[in-house]
Amino acid sequence: MADVAESERRILVAVDEGEESMHALSWCLKNVVSQNSKDTLILLYAKPPRAVYTALDGTGYLFSSDILAAMEKYGAEVAACVLEKAKKMCKDLQRDVKVEARVENGDPRDVICQMTEQLGADVLVMGSHGYGLIKRAFLGSVSNHCAQNVKCPVLIVKKPKTNAGSK
Amino acid sequence: MADVAESERRILVAVDEGEESMHALSWCLKNVVSQNSKDTLILLYAKPPRAVYTALDGTGYLFSSDILAAMEKYGAEVAACVLEKAKKMCKDLQRDVKVEARVENGDPRDVICQMTEQLGADVLVMGSHGYGLIKRAFLGSVSNHCAQNVKCPVLIVKKPKTNAGSK
């Protein structure tokens, strides 16, 4: 880690429901975070706004408020679950690393770029997908967008093909 | 560097004439390469084929063979010069890291993707530009292309804006 190990780097890792982002986190813990560093890992989960679910339902029917409330609750639970899983991985792979977890509402592309700036991240780590194939067709690649718009170094980690279903 | 430090990672760094790629190399040496690791750093310079110079000349005149030979020689000198500079940076920042240097002919987008696979790189490191503004308009972003097509993790390092002229 040379001379910057002491400089308390802030490493932002964008996590989501996908296995790819967990793979990115794992790769980062093994390859970027050093064992005795003062690095802080910031786990960021971007909770897509309701509109994203609605627009992508595709049935043409609007959801009732009950269903929307249930989806909101489900969304919050997913966020908590993803962050728990990510935190556990941090403890397992780098016991001493400082970990912060954040949930932010919004389009992941915007949220990740904004938070990277706002939190003064020294590097952004993310999977290459972030959305499923269909959603990506609508929303574009999150990692592409972030790599173009974020000022700090961006590390894009793909899940090895042998375990992943898509390219 | 945790448990993979011993695993002799192969880190491919794409270098070119631009200051941004040197900044990417420097960032990598300070943040990814560990001091006592068995990492190998592979410095790759992609020498664009003659057609690229010709096509981008824009005058509409073809070059004489003398000028083409001179440009070829100039291209080889630039490659050697870039690699020397890069090697010196490696020695300065990580004295013990193993360094290999390669020059390959071809469109940098193809060369970088091909060599990453062929050399079994564990991670690809590059600047975000690789071409000047005008050339990029013709050829597209090298880093975007590589991030999409390479299987291993890709680290894209931008030069801080305070020193760089372009976004």
JSON list of C-alpha atoms in Angstrom, two decimals, chain B residues 44-140:
[
{"chain": "B", "resi": 44, "resn": "LEU", "atom": "CA", "xyz": [1.40, -1.88, -22.18]},
{"chain": "B", "resi": 45, "resn": "TYR", "atom": "CA", "xyz": [1.85, 0.71, -24.88]},
{"chain": "B", "resi": 46, "resn": "ALA", "atom": "CA", "xyz": [-0.48, 0.37, -27.86]},
{"chain": "B", "resi": 47, "resn": "LYS", "atom": "CA", "xyz": [1.05, 1.86, -30.98]},
{"chain": "B", "resi": 48, "resn": "PRO", "atom": "CA", "xyz": [-1.79, 2.99, -33.24]},
{"chain": "B", "resi": 49, "resn": "PRO", "atom": "CA", "xyz": [-1.49, 1.66, -36.78]},
{"chain": "B", "resi": 50, "resn": "ARG", "atom": "CA", "xyz": [-0.38, 4.00, -39.53]},
{"chain": "B", "resi": 51, "resn": "ALA", "atom": "CA", "xyz": [-3.95, 4.24, -40.81]},
{"chain": "B", "resi": 52, "resn": "VAL", "atom": "CA", "xyz": [-4.94, 6.16, -37.72]},
{"chain": "B", "resi": 53, "resn": "TYR", "atom": "CA", "xyz": [-2.41, 8.91, -38.34]},
{"chain": "B", "resi": 54, "resn": "THR", "atom": "CA", "xyz": [-3.31, 9.05, -42.01]},
{"chain": "B", "resi": 55, "resn": "ALA", "atom": "CA", "xyz": [-7.03, 9.14, -41.48]},
{"chain": "B", "resi": 56, "resn": "LEU", "atom": "CA", "xyz": [-6.76, 11.79, -38.86]},
{"chain": "B", "resi": 57, "resn": "ASP", "atom": "CA", "xyz": [-4.45, 14.07, -40.76]},
{"chain": "B", "resi": 58, "resn": "GLY", "atom": "CA", "xyz": [-7.50, 15.61, -42.30]},
{"chain": "B", "resi": 59, "resn": "THR", "atom": "CA", "xyz": [-5.73, 17.41, -45.10]},
{"chain": "B", "resi": 60, "resn": "GLY", "atom": "CA", "xyz": [-6.97, 15.01, -47.71]},
{"chain": "B", "resi": 61, "resn": "TYR", "atom": "CA", "xyz": [-3.43, 14.44, -49.02]},
{"chain": "B", "resi": 62, "resn": "LEU", "atom": "CA", "xyz": [-1.68, 11.14, -48.64]},
{"chain": "B", "resi": 63, "resn": "PHE", "atom": "CA", "xyz": [1.73, 11.09, -47.03]},
{"chain": "B", "resi": 64, "resn": "SER", "atom": "CA", "xyz": [4.79, 10.17, -49.02]},
{"chain": "B", "resi": 65, "resn": "SER", "atom": "CA", "xyz": [6.57, 6.97, -48.02]},
{"chain": "B", "resi": 66, "resn": "ASP", "atom": "CA", "xyz": [9.42, 9.02, -46.56]},
{"chain": "B", "resi": 67, "resn": "ILE", "atom": "CA", "xyz": [7.09, 10.81, -44.24]},
{"chain": "B", "resi": 68, "resn": "LEU", "atom": "CA", "xyz": [5.37, 7.56, -43.33]},
{"chain": "B", "resi": 69, "resn": "ALA", "atom": "CA", "xyz": [8.72, 5.98, -42.49]},
{"chain": "B", "resi": 70, "resn": "ALA", "atom": "CA", "xyz": [9.61, 9.00, -40.40]},
{"chain": "B", "resi": 71, "resn": "MET", "atom": "CA", "xyz": [6.29, 8.76, -38.59]},
{"chain": "B", "resi": 72, "resn": "GLU", "atom": "CA", "xyz": [6.81, 5.07, -37.99]},
{"chain": "B", "resi": 73, "resn": "LYS", "atom": "CA", "xyz": [10.21, 5.83, -36.48]},
{"chain": "B", "resi": 74, "resn": "TYR", "atom": "CA", "xyz": [8.74, 8.64, -34.45]},
{"chain": "B", "resi": 75, "resn": "GLY", "atom": "CA", "xyz": [6.01, 6.27, -33.21]},
{"chain": "B", "resi": 76, "resn": "ALA", "atom": "CA", "xyz": [8.60, 3.75, -32.06]},
{"chain": "B", "resi": 77, "resn": "GLU", "atom": "CA", "xyz": [10.54, 6.47, -30.28]},
{"chain": "B", "resi": 78, "resn": "VAL", "atom": "CA", "xyz": [7.46, 7.74, -28.54]},
{"chain": "B", "resi": 79, "resn": "ALA", "atom": "CA", "xyz": [6.67, 4.19, -27.38]},
{"chain": "B", "resi": 80, "resn": "ALA", "atom": "CA", "xyz": [10.18, 3.72, -25.99]},
{"chain": "B", "resi": 81, "resn": "CYS", "atom": "CA", "xyz": [10.08, 7.10, -24.31]},
{"chain": "B", "resi": 82, "resn": "VAL", "atom": "CA", "xyz": [6.69, 6.48, -22.67]},
{"chain": "B", "resi": 83, "resn": "LEU", "atom": "CA", "xyz": [7.77, 3.08, -21.39]},
{"chain": "B", "resi": 84, "resn": "GLU", "atom": "CA", "xyz": [11.03, 4.47, -20.01]},
{"chain": "B", "resi": 85, "resn": "LYS", "atom": "CA", "xyz": [9.15, 7.15, -18.14]},
{"chain": "B", "resi": 86, "resn": "ALA", "atom": "CA", "xyz": [6.69, 4.58, -16.81]},
{"chain": "B", "resi": 87, "resn": "LYS", "atom": "CA", "xyz": [9.44, 2.21, -15.71]},
{"chain": "B", "resi": 88, "resn": "LYS", "atom": "CA", "xyz": [11.20, 5.01, -13.89]},
{"chain": "B", "resi": 89, "resn": "MET", "atom": "CA", "xyz": [7.99, 5.84, -12.06]},
{"chain": "B", "resi": 90, "resn": "CYS", "atom": "CA", "xyz": [7.67, 2.20, -10.98]},
{"chain": "B", "resi": 91, "resn": "LYS", "atom": "CA", "xyz": [11.18, 2.18, -9.58]},
{"chain": "B", "resi": 92, "resn": "ASP", "atom": "CA", "xyz": [10.62, 5.47, -7.79]},
{"chain": "B", "resi": 93, "resn": "LEU", "atom": "CA", "xyz": [7.33, 4.50, -6.17]},
{"chain": "B", "resi": 94, "resn": "GLN", "atom": "CA", "xyz": [7.65, 0.74, -5.67]},
{"chain": "B", "resi": 95, "resn": "ARG", "atom": "CA", "xyz": [11.28, -0.24, -5.91]},
{"chain": "B", "resi": 96, "resn": "ASP", "atom": "CA", "xyz": [10.68, -3.97, -5.65]},
{"chain": "B", "resi": 97, "resn": "VAL", "atom": "CA", "xyz": [7.77, -4.50, -7.97]},
{"chain": "B", "resi": 98, "resn": "LYS", "atom": "CA", "xyz": [8.42, -6.68, -10.99]},
{"chain": "B", "resi": 99, "resn": "VAL", "atom": "CA", "xyz": [7.89, -4.73, -14.19]},
{"chain": "B", "resi": 100, "resn": "GLU", "atom": "CA", "xyz": [7.39, -5.94, -17.74]},
{"chain": "B", "resi": 101, "resn": "ALA", "atom": "CA", "xyz": [6.97, -3.62, -20.70]},
{"chain": "B", "resi": 102, "resn": "ARG", "atom": "CA", "xyz": [5.26, -4.35, -24.00]},
{"chain": "B", "resi": 103, "resn": "VAL", "atom": "CA", "xyz": [4.58, -2.48, -27.19]},
{"chain": "B", "resi": 104, "resn": "GLU", "atom": "CA", "xyz": [1.79, -3.81, -29.38]},
{"chain": "B", "resi": 105, "resn": "ASN", "atom": "CA", "xyz": [0.59, -2.46, -32.70]},
{"chain": "B", "resi": 106, "resn": "GLY", "atom": "CA", "xyz": [-3.05, -1.75, -33.26]},
{"chain": "B", "resi": 107, "resn": "ASP", "atom": "CA", "xyz": [-6.05, 0.25, -32.19]},
{"chain": "B", "resi": 108, "resn": "PRO", "atom": "CA", "xyz": [-5.54, 0.76, -28.45]},
{"chain": "B", "resi": 109, "resn": "ARG", "atom": "CA", "xyz": [-9.11, -0.38, -27.76]},
{"chain": "B", "resi": 110, "resn": "ASP", "atom": "CA", "xyz": [-8.48, -3.78, -29.34]},
{"chain": "B", "resi": 111, "resn": "VAL", "atom": "CA", "xyz": [-4.89, -4.11, -28.18]},
{"chain": "B", "resi": 112, "resn": "ILE", "atom": "CA", "xyz": [-5.72, -3.42, -24.53]},
{"chain": "B", "resi": 113, "resn": "CYS", "atom": "CA", "xyz": [-8.66, -5.84, -24.47]},
{"chain": "B", "resi": 114, "resn": "GLN", "atom": "CA", "xyz": [-6.75, -8.57, -26.27]},
{"chain": "B", "resi": 115, "resn": "MET", "atom": "CA", "xyz": [-3.63, -8.30, -24.16]},
{"chain": "B", "resi": 116, "resn": "THR", "atom": "CA", "xyz": [-5.62, -8.22, -20.92]},
{"chain": "B", "resi": 117, "resn": "GLU", "atom": "CA", "xyz": [-7.06, -11.63, -21.81]},
{"chain": "B", "resi": 118, "resn": "GLN", "atom": "CA", "xyz": [-3.90, -13.01, -23.37]},
{"chain": "B", "resi": 119, "resn": "LEU", "atom": "CA", "xyz": [-1.60, -12.08, -20.52]},
{"chain": "B", "resi": 120, "resn": "GLY", "atom": "CA", "xyz": [-4.09, -13.28, -17.91]},
{"chain": "B", "resi": 121, "resn": "ALA", "atom": "CA", "xyz": [-4.22, -9.92, -16.16]},
{"chain": "B", "resi": 122, "resn": "ASP", "atom": "CA", "xyz": [-5.97, -9.85, -12.79]},
{"chain": "B", "resi": 123, "resn": "VAL", "atom": "CA", "xyz": [-6.80, -6.19, -13.15]},
{"chain": "B", "resi": 124, "resn": "LEU", "atom": "CA", "xyz": [-6.56, -3.59, -15.89]},
{"chain": "B", "resi": 125, "resn": "VAL", "atom": "CA", "xyz": [-5.57, -0.04, -14.94]},
{"chain": "B", "resi": 126, "resn": "MET", "atom": "CA", "xyz": [-5.96, 2.90, -17.31]},
{"chain": "B", "resi": 127, "resn": "GLY", "atom": "CA", "xyz": [-6.65, 6.59, -17.60]},
{"chain": "B", "resi": 128, "resn": "SER", "atom": "CA", "xyz": [-10.09, 7.65, -18.72]},
{"chain": "B", "resi": 129, "resn": "HIS", "atom": "CA", "xyz": [-9.04, 9.30, -21.98]},
{"chain": "B", "resi": 130, "resn": "GLY", "atom": "CA", "xyz": [-6.22, 7.74, -23.89]},
{"chain": "B", "resi": 131, "resn": "TYR", "atom": "CA", "xyz": [-6.84, 9.94, -26.88]},
{"chain": "B", "resi": 132, "resn": "GLY", "atom": "CA", "xyz": [-7.05, 13.66, -27.23]},
{"chain": "B", "resi": 133, "resn": "LEU", "atom": "CA", "xyz": [-10.42, 15.29, -27.53]},
{"chain": "B", "resi": 134, "resn": "ILE", "atom": "CA", "xyz": [-10.55, 15.28, -31.30]},
{"chain": "B", "resi": 135, "resn": "LYS", "atom": "CA", "xyz": [-9.35, 11.75, -31.80]},
{"chain": "B", "resi": 136, "resn": "ARG", "atom": "CA", "xyz": [-11.84, 10.56, -29.21]},
{"chain": "B", "resi": 137, "resn": "ALA", "atom": "CA", "xyz": [-14.68, 11.97, -31.26]},
{"chain": "B", "resi": 138, "resn": "PHE", "atom": "CA", "xyz": [-13.63, 9.63, -34.06]},
{"chain": "B", "resi": 139, "resn": "LEU", "atom": "CA", "xyz": [-12.53, 6.64, -32.08]},
{"chain": "B", "resi": 140, "resn": "GLY", "atom": "CA", "xyz": [-14.69, 6.70, -28.98]}
]
